[in-house]
């Protein structure tokens, strides 16, 4: 496979050329230590060193609000199934978030397939950006093995000082390089520098919790009745922040929004959260996860156990967003440590 | 933003016309539906459909008619307080249209039950999904061993399918019994919980399948009785109620541990869910 390099001073041209043809999205500083993925026109808007954005790039793959069908009931029950799409290049996606997108891919490609997601996904070009060191203390990417690239990108940028090492992973990525005509071929010295960084990363990134990752699902199974869930439930405010910011939380609600004429309208999909009390409620009134502790336990199991059993994949990427955003300071790593510590 | 039409979306609906309605109690109404263009729903007993009233929304509702009846199907809708969909549904009448997605999920394994004695237990609205199997078995009665049907509901006024129950009761090929939690002056039948009917059923546990459908609170007690009769765990089938919002195993509302009730269920054998805390 061919690799390339891009001198740092050419990044601005790269962004500008791409943004002539399509929307370019990148991490941008929005306030005190808060970053968001948003549209950019030039490189100086972009934060190359950034803490995981408030919302992960999930919002482009599975928008907070999207139309599934347009209806017209003036003459019977007529519907058109639609998907709203636009061509996007998302630049600067960390490897944890790339792993998150791969989790979403798994869910929405699982039969019955979700065409809205799959069609939209193909319109998005992904340019990853490797982390050379930890973003902050909330990350657990090494535990989940997501501090190193594992695919999921068209191009992967690695910052090697005055240039980016660029791994070309797809034909789409290669076309972007040809089109912009700013890249040079990577030679063995560049490759050597990349290898050095990767070696250095091995000493920086260590599993943040002292457990073999493969033991985590059975830990959660064993600890299903643990009092720790009750304690967490006492603290949890049930706000749903953790699910909103999670790169792999994909639960949704489906609602009808009639137009003012009440004859036509849309059926939309919006994000939902298993942390909300009515989430698992049925029309008879029963709620199957009534307590906050039950719901918190459900969420943790949906990251570390259920998807492993069902899809053979962890649904925690180690990005740390849930812990970073939690108003009650419920910390993911601390929770796993507590479960381990509790013993049998 | 560009808008693309998709023709293989999981959210596509097929219009269906209401061809008859029957009000059964103060709360429950039956709708007989016919899909357009003479399409057949082609469901299994115990499966459900997503019924949609455009502008109001969608709700998962089990099909309460047997697939042996091919040109139309029936659903039973209970109007609940503050239930936007169920109340809108009750306002519909003959000739009105709704949208249908499905059928969804794993229903009762009617073919696998052939050659076995069947004991069916329904509480409250549970009779609705179970009726698809009851009538399927009646239509294929020869294939099954002894068939028992135990029904329970709150009081005589809330009895569903009362006219049909009269017919089932009269059949010699069905052991029928019924109980109500609270009697009424003119009620001559049993009064008591549905569990009280089970000890009186004479069964050969090894060759019996039990099928249980009812409100969540009922399962634990009924299953305990069935197990004490010696019916093996894998021969006890339950249909679990959850909010199947999308029906496609995605939205998360109906999830029980690692299971999506809408795709993996709603019918489960007891041995597959007994370890899942909160499932029943």
Coordinates of C-alpha atoms in Angstrom, one line a residue:
Chain A
X1 CA 0.0 0.0 0.0
X2 CA 1.2 3.5 -0.9
X3 CA 1.5 6.1 1.8
X4 CA 1.9 9.9 1.5
X5 CA 2.9 12.9 3.5
X6 CA 1.4 16.4 3.7
X7 CA 3.6 19.2 4.8
X8 CA 1.8 21.1 7.6
X9 CA 1.9 24.4 5.7
X10 CA -0.2 22.8 3.0
X11 CA -3.0 21.7 5.3
X12 CA -4.8 25.0 4.6
X13 CA -4.8 24.5 0.9
X14 CA -6.0 20.9 1.4
X15 CA -9.0 22.1 3.4
X16 CA -9.7 25.0 1.0
X17 CA -9.6 22.8 -2.1
X18 CA -11.9 20.2 -0.6
X19 CA -14.3 22.8 0.8
X20 CA -14.9 24.2 -2.8
X21 CA -16.7 20.9 -3.7
X22 CA -18.1 19.6 -0.5
X23 CA -18.8 20.5 3.1
X24 CA -15.7 19.9 5.2
X25 CA -16.3 19.2 8.9
X26 CA -13.5 19.4 11.5
X27 CA -13.0 19.9 15.2
X28 CA -13.3 23.5 16.2
X29 CA -12.8 25.1 19.6
X30 CA -16.1 26.5 20.8
X31 CA -15.3 27.7 24.3
X32 CA -13.5 26.6 27.4
X33 CA -12.1 23.2 26.6
X34 CA -15.1 22.5 24.5
X35 CA -14.8 21.4 20.9
X36 CA -17.4 20.5 18.3
X37 CA -17.3 19.0 14.8
X38 CA -18.5 21.8 12.6
X39 CA -18.1 23.1 9.1
X40 CA -14.8 24.8 8.3
X41 CA -13.4 26.6 5.3
X42 CA -9.8 26.9 6.2
X43 CA -7.2 25.2 8.4
X44 CA -6.8 28.0 11.0
X45 CA -10.4 27.3 12.2
X46 CA -9.4 23.7 13.1
X47 CA -8.0 22.5 16.4
X48 CA -5.6 19.8 15.7
X49 CA -5.1 19.1 19.4
X50 CA -8.5 18.7 20.8
X51 CA -10.3 16.9 23.6
X52 CA -13.1 14.7 22.3
X53 CA -15.8 16.9 20.9
X54 CA -19.0 17.5 22.9
X55 CA -20.9 15.3 20.4
X56 CA -19.1 12.6 18.4
X57 CA -19.3 12.5 14.6
X58 CA -22.3 10.2 15.1
X59 CA -24.4 13.3 14.5
X60 CA -23.5 13.2 10.8
X61 CA -24.2 9.5 10.4
X62 CA -27.3 9.3 12.6
X63 CA -28.6 12.9 12.8
X64 CA -30.5 14.0 16.0
X65 CA -33.5 14.6 13.8
X66 CA -34.0 12.9 10.4
X67 CA -37.0 12.4 8.1
X68 CA -37.9 8.7 7.5
X69 CA -41.1 9.2 5.6
X70 CA -43.1 12.0 4.1
X71 CA -46.8 11.4 4.1
X72 CA -49.9 12.6 2.5
X73 CA -53.2 11.4 3.7
X74 CA -55.5 13.5 1.5
X75 CA -56.1 10.4 -0.6
X76 CA -55.5 7.3 1.4
X77 CA -52.3 6.6 3.4
X78 CA -49.6 7.6 0.9
X79 CA -46.0 7.7 2.0
X80 CA -42.6 8.3 0.5
X81 CA -39.6 6.8 2.3
X82 CA -36.8 9.3 2.1
X83 CA -33.3 9.8 3.3
X84 CA -31.7 13.3 3.6
X85 CA -28.1 13.2 2.6
X86 CA -25.2 15.5 1.7
X87 CA -21.6 14.8 0.7
X88 CA -19.3 15.5 3.6
X89 CA -15.7 15.2 4.4
X90 CA -15.0 14.8 8.1
X91 CA -11.5 15.7 8.9
X92 CA -9.6 15.0 12.1
X93 CA -11.6 12.1 13.5
X94 CA -9.8 10.4 16.4
X95 CA -9.4 6.7 16.3
X96 CA -11.8 6.2 19.3
X97 CA -14.5 8.0 17.2
X98 CA -13.7 5.9 14.1
X99 CA -14.2 2.9 16.3
X100 CA -17.6 4.3 17.3
X101 CA -18.7 4.7 13.7
X102 CA -17.7 1.1 13.1
X103 CA -20.0 0.1 16.0
X104 CA -22.9 2.1 14.4
X105 CA -22.1 0.5 11.0
X106 CA -22.5 -2.9 12.6
X107 CA -25.9 -2.1 14.1
X108 CA -27.4 -0.5 11.1
X109 CA -26.0 -3.1 8.6
X110 CA -27.4 -5.9 10.7
X111 CA -30.6 -7.3 9.2
X112 CA -33.1 -5.9 8.8
X113 CA -30.8 -3.2 7.3
X114 CA -31.3 0.5 8.0
X115 CA -31.2 2.0 4.6
X116 CA -31.2 5.6 5.9
X117 CA -28.0 5.0 7.7
X118 CA -26.3 3.0 5.0
X119 CA -27.1 5.4 2.2
X120 CA -25.9 8.4 4.3
X121 CA -22.7 6.6 5.4
X122 CA -21.6 6.2 1.8
X123 CA -21.7 9.9 1.2
X124 CA -19.3 10.7 4.0
X125 CA -15.5 10.7 3.5
X126 CA -13.6 10.1 6.8
X127 CA -10.1 11.5 7.4
X128 CA -8.8 10.2 10.7
X129 CA -6.3 11.9 13.0
X130 CA -4.1 9.7 15.2
X131 CA -3.6 10.7 18.9
X132 CA 0.1 10.8 19.8
X133 CA -0.7 11.1 23.5
X134 CA -3.7 11.1 25.9
X135 CA -6.3 13.8 25.5
X136 CA -7.1 13.8 29.2
X137 CA -7.5 11.6 32.3
X138 CA -11.0 10.4 31.3
X139 CA -9.9 8.4 28.3
X140 CA -9.8 4.6 28.4
X141 CA -8.9 4.1 24.8
X142 CA -5.9 1.8 25.5
X143 CA -8.1 -0.5 27.6
X144 CA -10.5 -0.8 24.6
X145 CA -7.6 -1.0 22.1
X146 CA -8.7 2.1 20.2
X147 CA -5.6 4.3 20.7
X148 CA -4.2 2.8 17.5
X149 CA -5.8 2.9 14.1
X150 CA -7.9 -0.1 13.1
X151 CA -9.4 1.0 9.8
X152 CA -12.6 2.9 9.5
X153 CA -11.1 5.8 7.5
X154 CA -10.4 6.8 4.0
X155 CA -7.2 8.6 5.0
X156 CA -5.4 8.6 8.3
X157 CA -3.3 11.6 9.3
X158 CA -0.6 11.2 11.9
X159 CA 1.1 14.4 13.1
X160 CA 4.9 13.9 12.8
X161 CA 6.1 17.4 13.6
X162 CA 6.3 19.5 10.5
X163 CA 4.3 17.1 8.3
X164 CA 1.5 14.6 8.5
X165 CA 2.1 11.0 7.6
X166 CA -1.0 10.0 5.6
X167 CA -2.1 6.4 5.3
X168 CA -4.2 5.9 2.2
X169 CA -6.8 3.3 3.1
X170 CA -9.4 3.5 0.3
X171 CA -9.7 4.4 -3.3
X172 CA -11.8 7.4 -2.2
X173 CA -8.9 8.6 -0.1
X174 CA -6.5 8.1 -3.0
X175 CA -8.8 10.2 -5.2
X176 CA -8.8 13.0 -2.7
X177 CA -5.0 13.0 -2.8
X178 CA -4.9 13.0 -6.5
X179 CA -7.5 15.7 -6.8
X180 CA -5.8 18.1 -4.3
X181 CA -2.3 17.4 -5.6
X182 CA -0.6 18.6 -2.5
X183 CA 0.8 15.3 -1.2
X184 CA 4.2 13.7 -1.6
X185 CA 5.1 10.1 -1.5
X186 CA 6.1 8.8 1.9
X187 CA 9.7 7.4 1.9
X188 CA 11.4 5.0 4.3
X189 CA 12.5 7.9 6.6
X190 CA 8.9 8.9 7.0
X191 CA 7.9 5.4 7.7
X192 CA 10.7 5.1 10.2
X193 CA 9.4 8.2 12.0
X194 CA 5.9 6.8 12.1
X195 CA 7.3 3.5 13.6
X196 CA 9.1 5.5 16.2
X197 CA 5.9 7.3 17.2
X198 CA 4.0 4.0 17.4
X199 CA 6.8 2.6 19.6
X200 CA 6.7 5.6 21.9
X201 CA 2.9 5.3 22.1
X202 CA 3.3 1.8 23.5
X203 CA 5.0 3.3 26.5
X204 CA 2.4 6.1 26.9
X205 CA -0.8 4.2 26.4
X206 CA -1.4 1.4 28.9
X207 CA -4.7 -0.2 29.7
X208 CA -6.2 2.3 32.1
X209 CA -8.0 -0.3 34.2
X210 CA -6.2 -3.4 35.5
X211 CA -8.2 -6.0 33.8
X212 CA -8.0 -8.2 30.7
X213 CA -10.5 -6.7 28.3
X214 CA -11.9 -10.2 27.5
X215 CA -12.8 -10.6 31.1
X216 CA -15.0 -7.5 31.2
X217 CA -18.2 -9.2 29.9
X218 CA -18.1 -11.9 32.5
X219 CA -17.3 -9.3 35.2
X220 CA -20.5 -7.5 34.2
X221 CA -22.4 -10.7 34.2
X222 CA -21.2 -11.7 37.6
X223 CA -21.8 -8.2 39.0
X224 CA -25.4 -7.8 37.7
X225 CA -26.8 -7.8 41.2
X226 CA -24.0 -5.7 42.7
X227 CA -24.9 -3.0 45.1
X228 CA -22.7 -0.7 43.1
X229 CA -25.5 -0.2 40.6
X230 CA -27.8 0.9 43.4
X231 CA -25.2 3.4 44.6
X232 CA -24.7 4.7 41.0
X233 CA -28.5 4.9 40.7
X234 CA -28.6 7.1 43.8
X235 CA -26.2 9.6 42.2
X236 CA -27.5 9.4 38.6
X237 CA -29.7 12.3 37.6
X238 CA -31.2 10.5 34.6
X239 CA -30.4 13.4 32.4
X240 CA -29.3 11.4 29.4
X241 CA -26.1 13.3 28.8
X242 CA -24.1 10.1 28.7
X243 CA -26.1 8.6 26.0
X244 CA -26.2 11.8 23.9
X245 CA -22.4 12.2 23.9
X246 CA -21.7 8.4 23.4
X247 CA -20.3 7.6 20.0
X248 CA -22.1 4.2 20.0
X249 CA -25.5 5.0 21.6
X250 CA -28.0 4.6 18.8
X251 CA -31.4 4.3 20.5
X252 CA -34.1 6.4 18.9
X253 CA -37.7 7.3 18.9
X254 CA -40.0 7.6 15.9
X255 CA -42.5 10.5 15.8
X256 CA -45.0 12.0 13.4
X257 CA -44.8 15.7 12.8
X258 CA -47.9 16.9 10.9
X259 CA -47.7 20.0 8.8
X260 CA -50.1 22.8 9.7
X261 CA -52.7 21.6 7.2
X262 CA -52.8 18.3 9.3
X263 CA -53.0 16.3 6.0
X264 CA -49.4 16.1 5.1
X265 CA -46.4 15.7 7.3
X266 CA -43.3 13.7 8.2
X267 CA -42.4 10.7 10.3
X268 CA -39.0 11.5 11.9
X269 CA -36.4 9.7 13.9
X270 CA -34.9 11.4 16.9
X271 CA -32.3 10.4 19.4
X272 CA -33.7 8.8 22.5
X273 CA -32.1 7.6 25.7
X274 CA -32.4 4.4 27.8
X275 CA -31.7 6.6 30.8
X276 CA -35.1 8.3 30.5
X277 CA -37.7 6.7 32.7
X278 CA -40.4 6.1 30.1
X279 CA -38.0 4.5 27.7
X280 CA -38.9 0.9 28.6
X281 CA -42.5 1.6 29.5
X282 CA -45.4 -0.2 27.9
X283 CA -48.9 1.0 27.4
X284 CA -50.2 -0.9 30.4
X285 CA -48.0 1.3 32.5
X286 CA -45.3 -1.1 33.5
X287 CA -41.8 0.2 33.2
X288 CA -39.2 -2.5 32.9
X289 CA -36.3 -0.4 34.1
X290 CA -38.0 1.8 36.6
X291 CA -35.0 2.6 38.8
X292 CA -32.1 4.8 37.7
X293 CA -29.7 2.1 38.9
X294 CA -31.4 -0.4 36.6
X295 CA -31.1 2.0 33.7
X296 CA -27.5 2.8 34.4
X297 CA -26.6 -0.9 34.7
X298 CA -28.4 -1.5 31.4
X299 CA -26.3 1.2 29.7
X300 CA -23.0 -0.2 31.1
X301 CA -24.0 -3.7 30.0
X302 CA -24.8 -2.4 26.6
X303 CA -21.3 -1.2 26.3
X304 CA -19.3 -4.0 27.9
X305 CA -21.4 -7.2 27.7
X306 CA -24.6 -7.4 25.6
X307 CA -23.0 -6.3 22.3
X308 CA -20.1 -8.6 22.9
X309 CA -22.5 -11.5 23.3
X310 CA -24.6 -10.4 20.3
X311 CA -22.2 -8.8 17.8
X312 CA -18.8 -9.9 19.1
X313 CA -17.8 -6.2 19.7
X314 CA -17.4 -3.9 22.6
X315 CA -19.5 -0.8 22.3
X316 CA -17.3 1.4 24.5
X317 CA -14.6 3.1 22.5
X318 CA -12.8 4.6 25.5
X319 CA -13.4 8.2 24.4
X320 CA -14.3 9.2 28.0
X321 CA -17.2 11.4 27.0
X322 CA -19.7 9.9 29.4
X323 CA -17.4 10.5 32.4
X324 CA -16.4 13.9 31.2
X325 CA -20.0 15.1 30.8
X326 CA -21.6 13.4 33.8
X327 CA -23.0 16.0 36.2
X328 CA -23.0 13.5 39.0
X329 CA -19.4 12.5 38.3
X330 CA -20.2 8.9 37.5
X331 CA -16.9 7.7 36.1
X332 CA -16.7 4.8 33.7
X333 CA -13.2 3.6 34.7
X334 CA -14.0 4.1 38.4
X335 CA -17.1 2.0 38.0
X336 CA -15.2 -0.9 36.4
X337 CA -12.5 -0.6 39.1
X338 CA -15.2 -0.7 41.8
X339 CA -16.7 -3.8 40.3
X340 CA -13.4 -5.5 40.2
X341 CA -12.5 -4.4 43.7
X342 CA -15.8 -5.6 45.1
X343 CA -14.6 -9.2 44.5
X344 CA -17.1 -12.1 44.7
Chain B
X1 CA -29.4 18.8 1.9
X2 CA -30.4 16.4 -0.9
X3 CA -33.4 14.1 -0.5
X4 CA -33.4 10.6 -2.0
X5 CA -36.4 8.3 -2.2
X6 CA -35.8 4.8 -1.0
X7 CA -37.8 1.9 -2.1
X8 CA -36.5 -0.7 0.4
X9 CA -36.9 1.2 3.6
X10 CA -37.9 -0.7 6.7
X11 CA -40.3 2.1 7.4
X12 CA -42.4 1.6 4.3
X13 CA -46.1 1.0 5.2
X14 CA -48.7 -0.9 3.3
X15 CA -52.2 0.7 3.5
X16 CA -54.9 -1.5 5.0
X17 CA -58.7 -0.8 5.0
X18 CA -60.8 -1.4 8.1
X19 CA -63.5 -3.8 6.9
X20 CA -65.3 -4.3 10.2
X21 CA -65.1 -3.3 13.8
X22 CA -66.5 -4.8 17.0
X23 CA -66.5 -3.1 20.3
X24 CA -65.9 -5.8 22.9
X25 CA -65.8 -4.0 26.2
X26 CA -65.7 -0.4 27.3
X27 CA -61.9 -0.4 26.5
X28 CA -61.3 -2.9 23.8
X29 CA -62.3 -2.8 20.1
X30 CA -61.5 -5.3 17.4
X31 CA -60.6 -4.1 13.9
X32 CA -60.7 -6.4 10.9
X33 CA -58.2 -5.2 8.3
X34 CA -57.6 -5.9 4.7
X35 CA -54.3 -5.0 3.0
X36 CA -54.6 -3.1 -0.3
X37 CA -54.3 -4.9 -3.7
X38 CA -55.4 -8.2 -2.1
X39 CA -52.1 -8.7 -0.4
X40 CA -52.0 -11.3 2.4
X41 CA -50.3 -10.5 5.7
X42 CA -49.0 -14.0 5.8
X43 CA -48.2 -14.0 9.5
X44 CA -47.4 -16.7 12.1
X45 CA -49.6 -17.0 15.1
X46 CA -48.1 -14.7 17.8
X47 CA -46.5 -12.2 15.5
X48 CA -47.2 -8.5 15.7
X49 CA -47.5 -5.6 13.2
X50 CA -46.7 -1.9 13.5
X51 CA -50.0 -0.1 12.9
X52 CA -49.7 3.4 11.8
X53 CA -52.1 6.3 11.7
X54 CA -50.3 9.1 9.8
X55 CA -50.0 12.2 11.9
X56 CA -50.5 10.3 15.2
X57 CA -47.8 7.6 15.0
X58 CA -47.2 3.9 15.1
X59 CA -47.9 1.2 17.7
X60 CA -46.9 -2.5 17.9
X61 CA -50.1 -4.6 18.0
X62 CA -50.3 -8.3 18.0
X63 CA -52.4 -10.0 15.3
X64 CA -55.2 -11.7 17.0
X65 CA -56.6 -13.7 14.1
X66 CA -55.3 -17.0 12.8
X67 CA -53.2 -17.1 9.6
X68 CA -55.6 -19.8 8.4
X69 CA -57.9 -16.9 7.7
X70 CA -56.0 -15.4 4.8
X71 CA -57.9 -12.6 3.2
X72 CA -58.0 -10.3 6.2
X73 CA -56.6 -10.1 9.7
X74 CA -57.7 -8.7 13.0
X75 CA -56.1 -6.6 15.8
X76 CA -57.5 -5.9 19.2
X77 CA -56.8 -2.4 20.6
X78 CA -57.3 -1.4 24.2
X79 CA -57.8 2.4 24.6
X80 CA -55.7 3.4 27.5
X81 CA -55.8 6.7 29.4
X82 CA -53.5 9.3 27.6
X83 CA -52.9 6.7 24.9
X84 CA -52.7 9.0 21.8
X85 CA -52.5 6.2 19.4
X86 CA -55.0 3.8 21.0
X87 CA -57.6 6.6 21.3
X88 CA -57.1 7.7 17.7
X89 CA -57.5 4.1 16.6
X90 CA -60.8 3.8 18.5
X91 CA -62.1 6.8 16.6
X92 CA -61.6 5.0 13.2
X93 CA -64.4 3.2 11.5
X94 CA -65.2 0.9 8.6
X95 CA -63.7 2.3 5.4
X96 CA -60.9 4.2 7.1
X97 CA -57.3 3.3 6.3
X98 CA -54.3 2.6 8.5
X99 CA -50.7 1.7 7.5
X100 CA -49.2 -1.7 8.3
X101 CA -45.5 -2.7 8.7
X102 CA -44.7 -6.3 9.4
X103 CA -45.5 -9.0 10.5
X104 CA -42.6 -8.9 12.9
X105 CA -40.9 -11.2 15.3
X106 CA -40.9 -14.8 16.2
X107 CA -44.4 -16.2 16.8
X108 CA -45.6 -19.5 18.3
X109 CA -43.9 -22.5 16.7
X110 CA -47.3 -24.0 15.6
X111 CA -45.7 -26.7 13.5
X112 CA -43.3 -27.8 16.3
X113 CA -46.3 -28.1 18.7
X114 CA -47.9 -30.7 16.5
X115 CA -48.1 -34.1 18.2
X116 CA -48.1 -32.5 21.6
X117 CA -50.8 -31.8 24.2
X118 CA -51.2 -28.1 24.4
X119 CA -52.2 -26.1 27.5
X120 CA -52.8 -22.4 26.7
X121 CA -53.0 -19.9 29.5
X122 CA -54.1 -16.3 28.9
X123 CA -54.7 -13.5 31.3
X124 CA -56.4 -10.2 30.5
X125 CA -55.5 -8.8 27.1
X126 CA -53.1 -11.8 26.6
X127 CA -56.1 -13.6 25.0
X128 CA -55.6 -11.3 22.0
X129 CA -52.2 -12.7 20.8
X130 CA -53.1 -16.1 22.0
X131 CA -56.3 -16.2 20.0
X132 CA -54.2 -16.4 16.8
X133 CA -52.8 -19.7 18.1
X134 CA -56.1 -20.9 19.5
X135 CA -57.9 -20.5 16.2
X136 CA -54.9 -21.9 14.3
X137 CA -55.0 -25.0 16.4
X138 CA -58.8 -25.3 16.1
X139 CA -58.4 -25.1 12.3
X140 CA -55.7 -27.8 12.4
X141 CA -57.1 -29.6 15.4
X142 CA -56.3 -33.1 14.1
X143 CA -52.5 -32.4 14.4
X144 CA -52.5 -31.8 18.1
X145 CA -53.1 -33.9 21.2
X146 CA -55.3 -32.8 24.1
X147 CA -55.9 -29.1 24.0
X148 CA -56.6 -27.1 27.2
X149 CA -57.5 -23.5 27.4
X150 CA -57.4 -21.6 30.6
X151 CA -58.5 -18.0 30.7
X152 CA -58.5 -15.4 33.4
X153 CA -59.6 -11.7 33.6
X154 CA -60.4 -9.1 36.1
X155 CA -64.2 -9.4 36.1
X156 CA -67.0 -10.7 33.8
X157 CA -67.5 -7.3 32.2
X158 CA -63.9 -7.2 30.9
X159 CA -64.0 -10.6 29.3
X160 CA -62.8 -10.4 25.7
X161 CA -64.1 -12.4 22.8
X162 CA -67.1 -13.5 24.9
X163 CA -69.1 -14.8 22.0
X164 CA -66.1 -16.9 20.8
X165 CA -65.5 -18.1 24.3
X166 CA -69.0 -19.5 24.3
X167 CA -68.2 -21.5 21.2
X168 CA -64.8 -22.8 22.6
X169 CA -66.5 -23.8 25.8
X170 CA -69.0 -25.9 23.9
X171 CA -66.4 -27.8 21.9
X172 CA -65.7 -31.3 22.9
X173 CA -62.1 -31.2 21.6
X174 CA -61.1 -28.4 24.0
X175 CA -60.8 -28.5 27.8
X176 CA -61.9 -25.1 28.7
X177 CA -61.9 -23.3 32.0
X178 CA -62.2 -19.7 32.9
X179 CA -61.9 -17.6 36.0
X180 CA -62.4 -14.0 37.1
X181 CA -60.6 -12.1 39.9
X182 CA -63.8 -10.5 41.0
X183 CA -67.3 -12.1 40.4
X184 CA -70.5 -10.3 39.5
X185 CA -74.1 -11.1 40.7
X186 CA -74.9 -13.1 37.5
X187 CA -71.5 -14.8 37.3
X188 CA -71.7 -18.5 37.8
X189 CA -68.2 -19.5 37.0
X190 CA -64.9 -19.6 38.9
X191 CA -63.7 -16.7 41.0
X192 CA -59.9 -16.7 41.7
X193 CA -56.6 -16.2 40.1
X194 CA -55.7 -17.9 36.9
X195 CA -53.1 -20.1 38.8
X196 CA -56.0 -21.8 40.6
X197 CA -57.1 -23.4 37.3
X198 CA -53.8 -25.2 36.6
X199 CA -53.8 -27.9 39.3
X200 CA -57.1 -29.2 37.8
X201 CA -55.7 -29.9 34.4
X202 CA -54.7 -33.4 33.8
X203 CA -51.5 -33.5 31.8
X204 CA -48.7 -35.8 30.8
X205 CA -45.9 -33.2 31.3
X206 CA -43.3 -34.7 29.0
X207 CA -45.6 -34.5 26.0
X208 CA -47.1 -31.1 26.8
X209 CA -46.3 -27.7 25.6
X210 CA -47.6 -24.8 27.7
X211 CA -48.2 -21.4 26.1
X212 CA -48.6 -18.4 28.4
X213 CA -49.6 -14.9 27.5
X214 CA -50.7 -12.2 30.0
X215 CA -49.7 -9.1 31.8
X216 CA -46.1 -9.0 33.1
X217 CA -47.1 -9.8 36.7
X218 CA -48.8 -13.1 35.7
X219 CA -45.8 -15.0 34.3
X220 CA -43.9 -15.8 37.5
X221 CA -46.9 -17.4 39.2
X222 CA -48.2 -19.3 36.2
X223 CA -44.8 -20.6 35.3
X224 CA -44.2 -21.8 38.9
X225 CA -47.5 -23.8 38.7
X226 CA -46.6 -25.3 35.3
X227 CA -43.1 -26.3 36.5
X228 CA -44.6 -28.0 39.5
X229 CA -46.7 -30.0 37.1
X230 CA -43.5 -31.3 35.7
X231 CA -43.6 -29.5 32.3
X232 CA -40.0 -29.1 31.1
X233 CA -38.7 -25.5 30.9
X234 CA -38.2 -25.6 27.1
X235 CA -41.8 -26.7 26.7
X236 CA -43.1 -23.6 28.4
X237 CA -43.6 -20.7 25.8
X238 CA -44.3 -17.2 26.8
X239 CA -45.0 -14.1 24.8
X240 CA -43.5 -11.0 26.3
X241 CA -44.9 -7.5 26.1
X242 CA -42.4 -4.7 25.5
X243 CA -42.6 -1.4 23.5
X244 CA -41.5 -2.5 20.1
X245 CA -41.0 0.9 18.6
X246 CA -39.2 0.2 15.4
X247 CA -39.8 -3.5 15.0
X248 CA -36.4 -3.8 13.4
X249 CA -34.1 -4.6 16.3
X250 CA -32.6 -1.1 16.4
X251 CA -34.4 1.5 18.5
X252 CA -33.6 -0.2 21.9
X253 CA -37.0 0.3 23.6
X254 CA -37.9 -3.4 23.7
X255 CA -34.4 -4.6 24.7
X256 CA -34.2 -7.2 27.4
X257 CA -30.5 -7.8 28.2
X258 CA -28.9 -8.7 24.9
X259 CA -32.2 -9.6 23.3
X260 CA -34.4 -7.5 21.1
X261 CA -38.0 -8.6 21.9
X262 CA -39.2 -7.4 18.5
X263 CA -36.9 -9.6 16.4
X264 CA -35.9 -12.4 18.8
X265 CA -39.3 -12.6 20.4
X266 CA -42.0 -11.8 21.4
X267 CA -42.3 -15.6 21.9
X268 CA -39.6 -17.2 23.9
X269 CA -39.2 -20.6 25.6
X270 CA -38.8 -20.2 29.3
X271 CA -35.4 -21.8 29.4
X272 CA -34.0 -19.1 27.2
X273 CA -35.1 -16.2 29.3
X274 CA -35.2 -17.5 32.8
X275 CA -31.7 -16.2 33.6
X276 CA -32.5 -12.8 32.3
X277 CA -33.4 -10.7 35.3
X278 CA -36.4 -8.5 34.6
X279 CA -37.6 -10.5 31.6
X280 CA -40.5 -11.9 33.5

